[in-house]
Amino acid sequence: MMVEMSSRQNLYPTITTSNEDVDSESKTCGKILVVLSWMLVILTMPFSLFICFKVVQEYERAVIFRLGRLLSGGAKGPGIFFILPCIDTYARVDLRTRTYDVPPQEVLTKDSVTVSVDAVVYYRVHNATISIANVENAHHSTRLLAQTTLRNTMGTRPLHEILSERETISGNMQLSLDEATEAWGIKVERVEIKDVRLPVQLQRAMAAEAEAAREARAKVIAAEGEQKASRALREASEVIGDSPAALQLRYLQTLNTISAEKNSTIVFPLPIDLLTYFIKAREEPV
């Protein structure tokens, strides 16, 4: 047992030494290839300048790899930058904001209702070097993650929150996506929920419920109006009862209102005193 442990301990320094030798050899070969590349550029001047000088736009950056290794100094641009032929490769990265229209996602909400939700995601590359070195396709990965995040977020919410709290849900999705894509050099600027499509049967049920609620409120308002009108009529009758002349004035006002309208109604005035005489005669005992 002690022999095996000692052999393993002796093996580790050997592996470390071999790795250091490989690194030193690769650096030496790299320096030789760089020198040869410079010689090629000098020998083929001025034609080599058309190959060595590249231009990127204001909204672009160039990530350069030399012999497969990321060149120090970060991304180049905007403007002119220089590459060595045969040993340098570069990738253009667009920094402008991109729009991704998330296709409709079938989601089962927390209260077991199936809805179709679609959204729009606005994102951009904020670190060109990381977006090339850390992920194969940053844009495709961000789009797939946006679809998954939309389904997961909607699945944890009941239907009434999805319909009434879109801004809150969009903000939570934006924070979640931004945190997940930080390692890919992506910055998620905004998330907007476009539409929430409900099943036809559920739409009919919700419409019937809303109509019934409106009818109930209308009946309550009508009942309150009738109650207030009856109280006003009672107060008016008490006022008219205290003053017999008020009843006569009300009678004349009604006649004036009827005569002002252009209709074929014929009104025969009947003295109120005559009616009062008959009423009193009826109330007297025989």
Short mmCIF file of C-alpha atoms in Angstrom, two decimals:
data_model
loop_
_atom_site.label_atom_id
_atom_site.label_comp_id
_atom_site.label_asym_id
_atom_site.label_seq_id
_atom_site.Cartn_x
_atom_site.Cartn_y
_atom_site.Cartn_z
CA MET A 1 0.00 0.00 0.00
CA MET A 2 2.83 2.40 0.85
CA VAL A 3 4.54 1.49 -2.41
CA GLU A 4 1.45 2.41 -4.45
CA MET A 5 1.08 5.80 -2.70
CA SER A 6 4.73 6.65 -3.23
CA SER A 7 4.48 5.70 -6.92
CA ARG A 8 1.44 7.99 -7.35
CA GLN A 9 3.21 10.87 -5.64
CA ASN A 10 6.16 10.42 -7.94
CA LEU A 11 3.84 10.42 -10.96
CA TYR A 12 2.36 13.92 -10.33
CA PRO A 13 5.62 15.88 -10.73
CA THR A 14 6.28 14.01 -13.97
CA ILE A 15 2.86 15.03 -15.41
CA THR A 16 3.35 18.66 -14.32
CA THR A 17 6.79 18.76 -15.90
CA SER A 18 5.46 17.32 -19.16
CA ASN A 19 2.67 19.96 -19.30
CA GLU A 20 5.17 22.74 -18.78
CA ASP A 21 7.32 21.32 -21.56
CA VAL A 22 4.34 21.23 -23.93
CA ASP A 23 3.45 24.84 -23.10
CA SER A 24 7.00 26.01 -23.65
CA GLU A 25 7.19 24.15 -26.97
CA SER A 26 3.87 25.61 -28.14
CA LYS A 27 5.03 29.10 -27.25
CA THR A 28 8.26 28.58 -29.14
CA CYS A 29 6.41 27.29 -32.20
CA GLY A 30 3.98 30.18 -31.96
CA LYS A 31 6.80 32.72 -31.94
CA ILE A 32 8.39 31.08 -34.97
CA LEU A 33 5.09 31.17 -36.90
CA VAL A 34 4.55 34.82 -35.98
CA VAL A 35 8.03 35.68 -37.30
CA LEU A 36 7.35 33.78 -40.52
CA SER A 37 4.03 35.54 -40.91
CA TRP A 38 5.68 38.94 -40.52
CA MET A 39 8.26 37.95 -43.11
CA LEU A 40 5.47 36.98 -45.49
CA VAL A 41 3.79 40.33 -44.94
CA ILE A 42 7.02 42.21 -45.64
CA LEU A 43 7.85 40.19 -48.74
CA THR A 44 4.41 40.61 -50.27
CA MET A 45 4.06 44.34 -49.57
CA PRO A 46 2.01 46.29 -50.59
CA PHE A 47 -0.40 43.52 -51.61
CA SER A 48 -0.41 42.06 -48.11
CA LEU A 49 -1.91 45.28 -46.74
CA PHE A 50 -5.22 44.49 -48.43
CA ILE A 51 -5.35 41.25 -46.44
CA CYS A 52 -3.92 42.40 -43.12
CA PHE A 53 -5.99 45.54 -42.56
CA LYS A 54 -9.65 45.04 -41.72
CA VAL A 55 -12.44 47.48 -40.88
CA VAL A 56 -15.38 47.06 -38.53
CA GLN A 57 -18.32 49.46 -38.21
CA GLU A 58 -19.20 51.61 -35.22
CA TYR A 59 -21.72 49.02 -33.99
CA GLU A 60 -19.37 46.03 -34.47
CA ARG A 61 -16.41 44.50 -32.67
CA ALA A 62 -13.79 42.00 -33.88
CA VAL A 63 -12.62 39.14 -31.65
CA ILE A 64 -9.20 37.94 -32.87
CA PHE A 65 -7.71 34.46 -32.33
CA ARG A 66 -4.00 33.86 -32.97
CA LEU A 67 -3.10 30.22 -33.41
CA GLY A 68 -6.35 29.27 -31.71
CA ARG A 69 -5.71 31.43 -28.65
CA LEU A 70 -7.67 34.53 -27.79
CA LEU A 71 -5.55 37.59 -28.51
CA SER A 72 -4.89 39.79 -25.49
CA GLY A 73 -6.39 43.26 -25.41
CA GLY A 74 -10.00 42.25 -25.91
CA ALA A 75 -12.16 42.93 -28.92
CA LYS A 76 -10.95 45.34 -31.58
CA GLY A 77 -12.88 48.19 -33.10
CA PRO A 78 -14.54 50.23 -34.23
CA GLY A 79 -12.35 51.27 -37.16
CA ILE A 80 -9.22 49.66 -38.61
CA PHE A 81 -7.36 46.75 -37.04
CA PHE A 82 -4.45 44.57 -38.16
CA ILE A 83 -4.25 40.77 -38.47
CA LEU A 84 -1.42 38.49 -39.54
CA PRO A 85 -2.16 36.19 -42.48
CA CYS A 86 -2.38 32.42 -42.01
CA ILE A 87 -2.24 32.53 -38.19
CA ASP A 88 -4.97 35.03 -37.22
CA THR A 89 -8.70 34.53 -37.49
CA TYR A 90 -11.39 36.91 -36.33
CA ALA A 91 -15.13 36.97 -35.73
CA ARG A 92 -17.39 39.99 -36.14
CA VAL A 93 -19.88 40.65 -33.34
CA ASP A 94 -22.86 42.97 -33.80
CA LEU A 95 -23.58 45.07 -30.70
CA ARG A 96 -26.93 46.45 -31.81
CA THR A 97 -30.11 45.56 -29.98
CA ARG A 98 -31.93 42.57 -31.43
CA THR A 99 -35.62 41.75 -31.23
CA TYR A 100 -36.84 38.21 -30.74
CA ASP A 101 -40.52 37.42 -31.17
CA VAL A 102 -41.15 34.46 -28.88
CA PRO A 103 -43.58 32.07 -30.61
CA PRO A 104 -46.85 31.28 -28.79
CA GLN A 105 -46.27 28.90 -25.89
CA GLU A 106 -48.95 26.57 -24.54
CA VAL A 107 -48.82 27.01 -20.76
CA LEU A 108 -50.74 25.35 -17.94
CA THR A 109 -51.29 27.99 -15.28
CA LYS A 110 -51.22 27.45 -11.53
CA ASP A 111 -55.01 27.10 -11.42
CA SER A 112 -54.98 24.45 -14.21
CA VAL A 113 -56.05 26.65 -17.13
CA THR A 114 -54.41 26.19 -20.53
CA VAL A 115 -53.45 29.49 -22.19
CA SER A 116 -51.32 30.49 -25.17
CA VAL A 117 -48.81 33.25 -24.42
CA ASP A 118 -46.36 35.05 -26.71
CA ALA A 119 -43.82 37.75 -25.90
CA VAL A 120 -41.08 39.98 -27.31
CA VAL A 121 -37.50 40.02 -25.98
CA TYR A 122 -35.06 42.87 -26.63
CA TYR A 123 -31.40 41.99 -26.03
CA ARG A 124 -27.90 42.92 -27.18
CA VAL A 125 -24.29 41.78 -26.84
CA HIS A 126 -22.46 43.81 -24.20
CA ASN A 127 -19.22 41.77 -24.15
CA ALA A 128 -18.11 40.55 -27.56
CA THR A 129 -15.23 38.43 -26.28
CA ILE A 130 -17.35 36.43 -23.83
CA SER A 131 -20.16 35.94 -26.38
CA ILE A 132 -17.69 34.23 -28.73
CA ALA A 133 -15.48 32.36 -26.25
CA ASN A 134 -18.03 31.12 -23.68
CA VAL A 135 -20.93 29.91 -25.83
CA GLU A 136 -21.23 28.43 -29.31
CA ASN A 137 -24.17 30.58 -30.44
CA ALA A 138 -25.16 33.26 -27.97
CA HIS A 139 -28.21 34.42 -29.92
CA HIS A 140 -29.70 30.95 -30.37
CA SER A 141 -29.07 30.10 -26.71
CA THR A 142 -30.75 33.32 -25.56
CA ARG A 143 -33.82 32.62 -27.68
CA LEU A 144 -34.22 29.08 -26.38
CA LEU A 145 -33.80 30.33 -22.82
CA ALA A 146 -36.45 33.01 -23.42
CA GLN A 147 -38.99 30.38 -24.48
CA THR A 148 -38.23 28.21 -21.43
CA THR A 149 -38.36 31.17 -19.04
CA LEU A 150 -41.71 32.27 -20.44
CA ARG A 151 -43.25 28.82 -19.85
CA ASN A 152 -41.76 28.48 -16.38
CA THR A 153 -42.87 31.96 -15.29
CA MET A 154 -46.43 31.59 -16.55
CA GLY A 155 -46.74 28.13 -15.03
CA THR A 156 -46.27 29.51 -11.53
CA ARG A 157 -49.02 32.18 -11.85
CA PRO A 158 -52.81 31.88 -11.69
CA LEU A 159 -54.88 33.14 -14.60
CA HIS A 160 -56.06 36.37 -12.98
CA GLU A 161 -52.47 37.45 -12.26
CA ILE A 162 -51.41 36.72 -15.84
CA LEU A 163 -54.23 38.91 -17.15
CA SER A 164 -53.83 41.79 -14.67
CA GLU A 165 -50.10 41.86 -13.78
CA ARG A 166 -48.34 41.73 -17.13
CA GLU A 167 -45.83 44.44 -16.25
CA THR A 168 -44.74 42.66 -13.07
CA ILE A 169 -44.37 39.34 -14.87
CA SER A 170 -42.39 41.01 -17.68
CA GLY A 171 -40.04 42.59 -15.14
CA ASN A 172 -39.44 39.26 -13.40
CA MET A 173 -38.72 37.57 -16.73
CA GLN A 174 -36.28 40.32 -17.70
CA LEU A 175 -34.33 39.95 -14.44
CA SER A 176 -34.23 36.16 -14.74
CA LEU A 177 -33.04 36.22 -18.35
CA ASP A 178 -30.47 38.93 -17.68
CA GLU A 179 -28.98 36.97 -14.79
CA ALA A 180 -28.82 33.74 -16.80
CA THR A 181 -27.27 35.30 -19.92
CA GLU A 182 -24.65 37.38 -18.08
CA ALA A 183 -22.10 34.58 -18.53
CA TRP A 184 -22.73 34.65 -22.31
CA GLY A 185 -22.05 38.37 -22.68
CA ILE A 186 -25.73 39.12 -23.37
CA LYS A 187 -27.71 41.96 -21.83
CA VAL A 188 -31.50 41.54 -21.83
CA GLU A 189 -32.92 45.06 -21.99
CA ARG A 190 -36.65 44.50 -22.02
CA VAL A 191 -39.33 41.79 -22.09
CA GLU A 192 -42.91 42.48 -23.14
CA ILE A 193 -45.86 40.06 -23.07
CA LYS A 194 -47.77 40.57 -26.30
CA ASP A 195 -50.93 38.51 -25.99
CA VAL A 196 -52.62 35.93 -23.78
CA ARG A 197 -55.04 33.74 -25.71
CA LEU A 198 -57.73 31.91 -23.76
CA PRO A 199 -59.79 28.90 -24.90
CA VAL A 200 -63.11 29.78 -26.55
CA GLN A 201 -65.19 28.06 -23.86
CA LEU A 202 -63.34 29.94 -21.14
CA GLN A 203 -63.91 33.24 -22.96
CA ARG A 204 -67.64 32.55 -23.12
CA ALA A 205 -67.77 31.63 -19.44
CA MET A 206 -65.88 34.79 -18.45
CA ALA A 207 -68.14 36.92 -20.67
CA ALA A 208 -71.28 35.39 -19.11
CA GLU A 209 -69.86 35.99 -15.62
CA ALA A 210 -69.05 39.62 -16.42
CA GLU A 211 -72.50 40.18 -17.93
CA ALA A 212 -74.21 38.71 -14.87
CA ALA A 213 -72.12 40.93 -12.61
CA ARG A 214 -73.06 44.01 -14.64
CA GLU A 215 -76.75 43.11 -14.53
CA ALA A 216 -76.57 42.63 -10.76
CA ARG A 217 -74.93 46.04 -10.32
CA ALA A 218 -77.57 47.63 -12.59
CA LYS A 219 -80.40 46.15 -10.51
CA VAL A 220 -78.81 47.39 -7.29
CA ILE A 221 -78.42 50.89 -8.73
CA ALA A 222 -82.05 50.90 -9.97
CA ALA A 223 -83.30 49.78 -6.56
CA GLU A 224 -81.29 52.50 -4.84
CA GLY A 225 -82.74 55.07 -7.27
CA GLU A 226 -86.30 53.95 -6.58
CA GLN A 227 -85.66 54.12 -2.85
CA LYS A 228 -84.36 57.68 -3.10
CA ALA A 229 -87.27 58.67 -5.38
CA SER A 230 -89.84 57.26 -2.93
CA ARG A 231 -88.27 59.22 -0.09
CA ALA A 232 -88.39 62.41 -2.18
CA LEU A 233 -92.06 61.78 -3.06
CA ARG A 234 -92.91 61.25 0.58
CA GLU A 235 -91.27 64.52 1.55
CA ALA A 236 -93.08 66.29 -1.32
CA SER A 237 -96.44 64.89 -0.23
CA GLU A 238 -95.84 66.11 3.31
CA VAL A 239 -95.07 69.62 2.02
CA ILE A 240 -98.16 69.68 -0.23
CA GLY A 241 -100.34 68.36 2.59
CA ASP A 242 -99.29 71.24 4.85
CA SER A 243 -100.17 73.85 2.17
CA PRO A 244 -103.35 73.28 0.06
CA ALA A 245 -102.32 76.11 -2.27
CA ALA A 246 -99.21 74.15 -3.24
CA LEU A 247 -101.41 71.40 -4.67
CA GLN A 248 -103.24 73.96 -6.81
CA LEU A 249 -99.95 75.38 -8.08
CA ARG A 250 -98.71 71.90 -8.91
CA TYR A 251 -101.94 71.28 -10.82
CA LEU A 252 -101.48 74.46 -12.87
CA GLN A 253 -97.83 73.60 -13.55
CA THR A 254 -98.86 70.21 -14.91
CA LEU A 255 -101.41 71.83 -17.21
CA ASN A 256 -98.74 74.22 -18.46
CA THR A 257 -96.37 71.36 -19.22
CA ILE A 258 -99.03 69.42 -21.15
CA SER A 259 -100.10 72.44 -23.17
CA ALA A 260 -96.51 73.27 -24.16
CA GLU A 261 -96.10 69.97 -26.01
CA LYS A 262 -97.40 69.62 -29.57
CA ASN A 263 -99.71 66.66 -29.27
CA SER A 264 -103.34 65.76 -29.75
CA THR A 265 -104.13 65.39 -26.05
CA ILE A 266 -107.25 67.28 -24.90
CA VAL A 267 -107.28 68.33 -21.26
CA PHE A 268 -110.50 69.29 -19.44
CA PRO A 269 -109.68 71.26 -16.29
CA LEU A 270 -111.68 70.22 -13.29
CA PRO A 271 -111.77 72.47 -10.25
CA ILE A 272 -110.07 70.89 -7.29
CA ASP A 273 -112.54 72.57 -4.91
CA LEU A 274 -115.33 70.57 -6.46
CA LEU A 275 -113.45 67.35 -5.81
CA THR A 276 -112.82 68.46 -2.24
CA TYR A 277 -116.57 69.04 -1.72
CA PHE A 278 -117.40 65.49 -2.85
CA ILE A 279 -114.66 64.01 -0.71
CA LYS A 280 -115.92 65.80 2.39
CA ALA A 281 -119.52 64.82 1.67
CA ARG A 282 -118.52 61.18 1.44
CA GLU A 283 -116.60 61.27 4.69
CA GLU A 284 -119.57 62.76 6.65
CA PRO A 285 -121.67 60.14 8.40
CA VAL A 286 -125.11 59.42 6.99
#
